[in-house]
Short mmCIF file of C-alpha atoms in Angstrom, two decimals:
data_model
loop_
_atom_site.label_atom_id
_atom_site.label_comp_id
_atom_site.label_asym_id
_atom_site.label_seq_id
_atom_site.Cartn_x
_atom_site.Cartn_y
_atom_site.Cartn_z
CA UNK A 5 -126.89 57.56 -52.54
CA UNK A 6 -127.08 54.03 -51.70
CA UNK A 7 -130.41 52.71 -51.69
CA UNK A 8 -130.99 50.68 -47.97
CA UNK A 9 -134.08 48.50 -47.66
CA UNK A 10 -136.34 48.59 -45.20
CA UNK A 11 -136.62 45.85 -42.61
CA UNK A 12 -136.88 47.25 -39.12
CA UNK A 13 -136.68 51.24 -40.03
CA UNK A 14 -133.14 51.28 -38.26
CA UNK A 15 -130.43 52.35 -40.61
CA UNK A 16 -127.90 50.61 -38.87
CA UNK A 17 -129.69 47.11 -38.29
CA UNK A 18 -131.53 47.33 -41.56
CA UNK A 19 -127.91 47.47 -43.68
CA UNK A 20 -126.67 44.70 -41.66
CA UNK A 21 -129.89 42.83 -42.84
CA UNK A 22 -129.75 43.53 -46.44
CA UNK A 23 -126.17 41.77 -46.82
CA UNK A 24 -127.30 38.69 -44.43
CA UNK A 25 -128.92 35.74 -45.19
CA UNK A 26 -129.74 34.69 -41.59
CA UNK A 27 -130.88 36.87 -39.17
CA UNK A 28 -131.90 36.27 -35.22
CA UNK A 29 -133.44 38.38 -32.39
CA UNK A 30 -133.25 37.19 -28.76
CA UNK A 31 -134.54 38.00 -25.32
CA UNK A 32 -136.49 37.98 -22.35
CA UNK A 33 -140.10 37.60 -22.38
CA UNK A 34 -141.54 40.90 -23.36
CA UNK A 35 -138.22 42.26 -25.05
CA UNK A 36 -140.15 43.25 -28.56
CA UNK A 37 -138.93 39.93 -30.47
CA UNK A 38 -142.69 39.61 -31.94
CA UNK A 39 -143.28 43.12 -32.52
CA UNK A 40 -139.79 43.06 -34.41
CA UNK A 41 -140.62 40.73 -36.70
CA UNK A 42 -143.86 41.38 -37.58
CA UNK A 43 -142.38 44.97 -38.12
CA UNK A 44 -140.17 43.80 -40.70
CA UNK A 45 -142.66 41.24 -42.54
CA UNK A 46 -144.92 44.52 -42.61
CA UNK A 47 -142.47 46.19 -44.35
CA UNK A 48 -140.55 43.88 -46.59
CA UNK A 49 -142.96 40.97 -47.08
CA UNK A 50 -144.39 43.57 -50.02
CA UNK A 51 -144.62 41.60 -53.13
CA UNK A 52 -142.19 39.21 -51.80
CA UNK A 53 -143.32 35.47 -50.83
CA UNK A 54 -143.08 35.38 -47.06
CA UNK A 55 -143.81 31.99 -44.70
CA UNK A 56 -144.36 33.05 -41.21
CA UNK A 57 -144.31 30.30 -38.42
CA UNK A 58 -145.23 30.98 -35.18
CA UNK A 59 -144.63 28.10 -32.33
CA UNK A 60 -145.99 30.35 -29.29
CA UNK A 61 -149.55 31.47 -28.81
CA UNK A 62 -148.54 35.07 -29.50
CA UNK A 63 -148.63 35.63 -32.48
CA UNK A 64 -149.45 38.86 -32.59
CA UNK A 65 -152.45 39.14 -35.20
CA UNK A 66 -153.89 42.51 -33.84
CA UNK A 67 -151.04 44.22 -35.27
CA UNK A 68 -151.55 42.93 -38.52
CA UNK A 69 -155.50 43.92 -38.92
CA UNK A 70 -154.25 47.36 -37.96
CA UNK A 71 -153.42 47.46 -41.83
CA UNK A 72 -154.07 43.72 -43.28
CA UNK A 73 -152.57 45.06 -46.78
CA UNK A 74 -149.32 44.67 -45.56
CA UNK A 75 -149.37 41.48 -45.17
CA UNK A 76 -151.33 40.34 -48.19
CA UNK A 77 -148.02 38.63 -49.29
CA UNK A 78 -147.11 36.62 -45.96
CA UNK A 79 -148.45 33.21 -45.25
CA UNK A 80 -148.73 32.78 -41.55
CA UNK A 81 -148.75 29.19 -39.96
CA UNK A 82 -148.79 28.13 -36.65
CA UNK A 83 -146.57 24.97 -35.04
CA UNK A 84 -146.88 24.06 -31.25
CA UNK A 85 -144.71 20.56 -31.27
CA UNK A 86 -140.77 20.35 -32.37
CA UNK A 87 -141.25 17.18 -34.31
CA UNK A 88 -144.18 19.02 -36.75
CA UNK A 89 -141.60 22.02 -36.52
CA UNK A 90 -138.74 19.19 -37.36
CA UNK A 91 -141.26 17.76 -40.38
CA UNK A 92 -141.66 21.26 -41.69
CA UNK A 93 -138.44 22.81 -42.11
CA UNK A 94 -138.14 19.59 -44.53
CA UNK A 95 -140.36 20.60 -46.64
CA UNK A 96 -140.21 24.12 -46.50
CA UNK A 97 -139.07 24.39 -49.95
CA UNK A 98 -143.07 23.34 -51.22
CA UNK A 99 -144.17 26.36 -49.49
CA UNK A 100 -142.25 28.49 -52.14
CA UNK A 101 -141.35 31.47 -49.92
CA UNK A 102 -138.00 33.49 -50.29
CA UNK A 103 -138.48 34.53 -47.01
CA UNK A 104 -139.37 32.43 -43.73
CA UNK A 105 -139.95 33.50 -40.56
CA UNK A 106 -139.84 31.48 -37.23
CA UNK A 107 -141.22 32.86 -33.72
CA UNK A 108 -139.91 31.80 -31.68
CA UNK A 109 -136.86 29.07 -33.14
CA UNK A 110 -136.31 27.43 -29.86
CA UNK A 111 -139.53 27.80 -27.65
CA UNK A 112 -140.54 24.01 -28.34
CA UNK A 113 -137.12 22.83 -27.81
CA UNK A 114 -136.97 25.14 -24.63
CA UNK A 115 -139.07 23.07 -23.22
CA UNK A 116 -136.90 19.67 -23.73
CA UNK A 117 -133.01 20.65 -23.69
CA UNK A 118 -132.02 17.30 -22.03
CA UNK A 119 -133.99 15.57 -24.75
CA UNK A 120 -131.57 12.82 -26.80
CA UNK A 121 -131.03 14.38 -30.15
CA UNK A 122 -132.84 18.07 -29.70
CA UNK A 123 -129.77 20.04 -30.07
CA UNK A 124 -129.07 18.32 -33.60
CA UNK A 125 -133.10 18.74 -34.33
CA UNK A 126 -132.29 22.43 -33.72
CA UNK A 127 -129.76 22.44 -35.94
CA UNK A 128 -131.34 20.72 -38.70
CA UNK A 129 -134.25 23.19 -38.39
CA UNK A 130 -132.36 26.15 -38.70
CA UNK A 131 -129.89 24.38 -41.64
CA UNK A 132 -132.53 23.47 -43.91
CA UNK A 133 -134.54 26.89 -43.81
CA UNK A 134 -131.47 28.41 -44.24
CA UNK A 135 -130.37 26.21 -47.11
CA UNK A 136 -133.87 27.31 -48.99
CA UNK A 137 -133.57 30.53 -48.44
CA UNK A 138 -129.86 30.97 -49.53
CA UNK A 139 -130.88 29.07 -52.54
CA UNK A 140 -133.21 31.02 -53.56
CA UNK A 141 -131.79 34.62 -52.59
CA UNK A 142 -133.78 34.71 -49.86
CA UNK A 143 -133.52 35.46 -46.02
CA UNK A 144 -134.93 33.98 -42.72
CA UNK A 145 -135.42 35.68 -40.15
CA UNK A 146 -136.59 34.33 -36.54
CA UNK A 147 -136.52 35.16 -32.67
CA UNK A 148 -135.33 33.10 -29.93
CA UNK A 149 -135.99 32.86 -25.97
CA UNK A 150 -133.51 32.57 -23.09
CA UNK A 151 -134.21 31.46 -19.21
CA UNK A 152 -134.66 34.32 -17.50
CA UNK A 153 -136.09 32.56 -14.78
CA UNK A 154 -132.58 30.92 -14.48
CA UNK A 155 -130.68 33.98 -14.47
CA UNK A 156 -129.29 33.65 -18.13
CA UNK A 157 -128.86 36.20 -20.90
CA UNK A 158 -128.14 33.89 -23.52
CA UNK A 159 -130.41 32.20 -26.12
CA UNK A 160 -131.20 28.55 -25.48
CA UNK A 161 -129.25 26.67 -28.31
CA UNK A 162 -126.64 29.12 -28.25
CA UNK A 163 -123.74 27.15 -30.19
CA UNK A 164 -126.09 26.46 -33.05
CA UNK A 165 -127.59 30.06 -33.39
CA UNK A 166 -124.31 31.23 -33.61
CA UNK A 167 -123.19 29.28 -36.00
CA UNK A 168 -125.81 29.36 -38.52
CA UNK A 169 -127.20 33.15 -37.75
CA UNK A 170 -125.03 35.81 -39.89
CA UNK A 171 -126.38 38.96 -37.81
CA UNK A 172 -127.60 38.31 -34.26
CA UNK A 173 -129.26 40.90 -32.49
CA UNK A 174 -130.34 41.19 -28.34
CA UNK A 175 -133.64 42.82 -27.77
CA UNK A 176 -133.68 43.89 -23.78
CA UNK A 177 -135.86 45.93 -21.48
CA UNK A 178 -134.46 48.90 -19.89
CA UNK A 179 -135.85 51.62 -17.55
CA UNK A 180 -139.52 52.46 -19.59
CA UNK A 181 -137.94 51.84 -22.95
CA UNK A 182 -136.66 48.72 -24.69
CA UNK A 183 -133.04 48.42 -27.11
CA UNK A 184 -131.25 46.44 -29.33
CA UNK A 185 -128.16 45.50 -29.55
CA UNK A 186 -125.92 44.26 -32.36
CA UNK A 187 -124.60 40.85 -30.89
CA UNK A 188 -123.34 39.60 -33.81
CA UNK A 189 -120.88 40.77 -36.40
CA UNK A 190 -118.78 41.43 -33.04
CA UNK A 191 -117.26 44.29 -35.26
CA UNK A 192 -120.56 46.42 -35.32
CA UNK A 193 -119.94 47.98 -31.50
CA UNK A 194 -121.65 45.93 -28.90
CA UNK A 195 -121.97 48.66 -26.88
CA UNK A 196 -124.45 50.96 -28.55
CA UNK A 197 -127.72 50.98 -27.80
CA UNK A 198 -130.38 51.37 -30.32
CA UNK A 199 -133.73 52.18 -27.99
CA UNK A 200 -137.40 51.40 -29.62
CA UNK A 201 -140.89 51.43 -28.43
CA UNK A 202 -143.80 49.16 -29.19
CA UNK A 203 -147.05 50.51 -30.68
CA UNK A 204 -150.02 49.21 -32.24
CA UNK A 205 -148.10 48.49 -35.41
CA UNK A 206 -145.10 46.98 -34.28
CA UNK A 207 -142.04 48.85 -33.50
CA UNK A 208 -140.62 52.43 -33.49
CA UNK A 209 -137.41 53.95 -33.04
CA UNK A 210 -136.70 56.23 -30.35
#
């Protein structure tokens, strides 16, 4: 038997995580992205180094005093300006963490896409977590937003999620459940829908 670890609790995502280095969840408002990841830091972040940066006030910190042992292993930080995000990711490596999180990667830069520059601040975010991480055998994991005001499905700073993100993942509301859906490797059927609920702990599948 091949042993899978244990990231979200679904087989199919979770062995798409364990050969990635990058990994990205996007959606509306509401869609689970939080809940997701503080699933998985619950779950892997177990005598493993974690950094956990939140740039939204939602941080969801009732989930983790549901059972704070969990997370006895996960730093969490909070960033609410891209430039302090920007100054971070450069010296991520001090924090000493095989494993960063970032929720959400493009709310602060959400707020200024016509900005001179943000679109290659994005980029160097993402590239030197990444290059950390991948260094040290690591993984990052981190959520993204879209404007759904606008009437767009797609994460803000879509070319450089794509290219940096190996498995990319949409979270979506449906009628009285939410899904996932495997975005990216294109190969893994786009179509299939994998439906979860959110509970006091974070997520479960359905």
């Amino acid at each position: 038997m091949i042993f899978i670890e244990f990231y979200t609790g679904n087989r199919d995502i979770d062995e798409l995580i364990r050969n990635a280095t990058t990994i990205l969840f996007y959606g509306v408002a509401g869609s689970g992205k939080t809940s997701m990841l503080i699933t998985i830091a619950g779950n892997y972040c177990r005598n493993v180094k974690c950094l956990y940066i939140s740039t939204e006030e939602t941080l969801h910190y009732e989930k983790v005093a549901v059972n704070p042992d969990k997370y006895r292993d996960v730093l969490f930080t909070e960033v609410y300006d891209f430039n302090k995000l920007v100054e971070l990711a450069t010296l991520i490596y001090l924090y000493g963490s095989n494993v960063v999180f970032v929720d959400s990667l493009n709310s602060l830069f959400r707020l200024e896409p016509l900005a001179e520059n943000s679109t290659s601040r994005l980029a160097y975010v993402v590239a030197s977590i990444r290059g950390v991480v991948e260094d040290a055998g690591g993984k990052m994991f981190a959520s993204a937003q879209v404007r759904a005001w606008e009437g767009e499905s797609e994460p803000v700073g879509k070319p450089v999620l794509e290219y940096y993100f190996d498995v990319i993942i949409e979270l979506n509301i449906g009628d009285s459940v939410r899904y996932a859906r495997i975005v990216k490797p294109k190969h893994m059927g786009r179509e299939k829908l994998h439906r979860f609920r959110i509970t006091r702990e974070g997520v479960e599948w359905i």
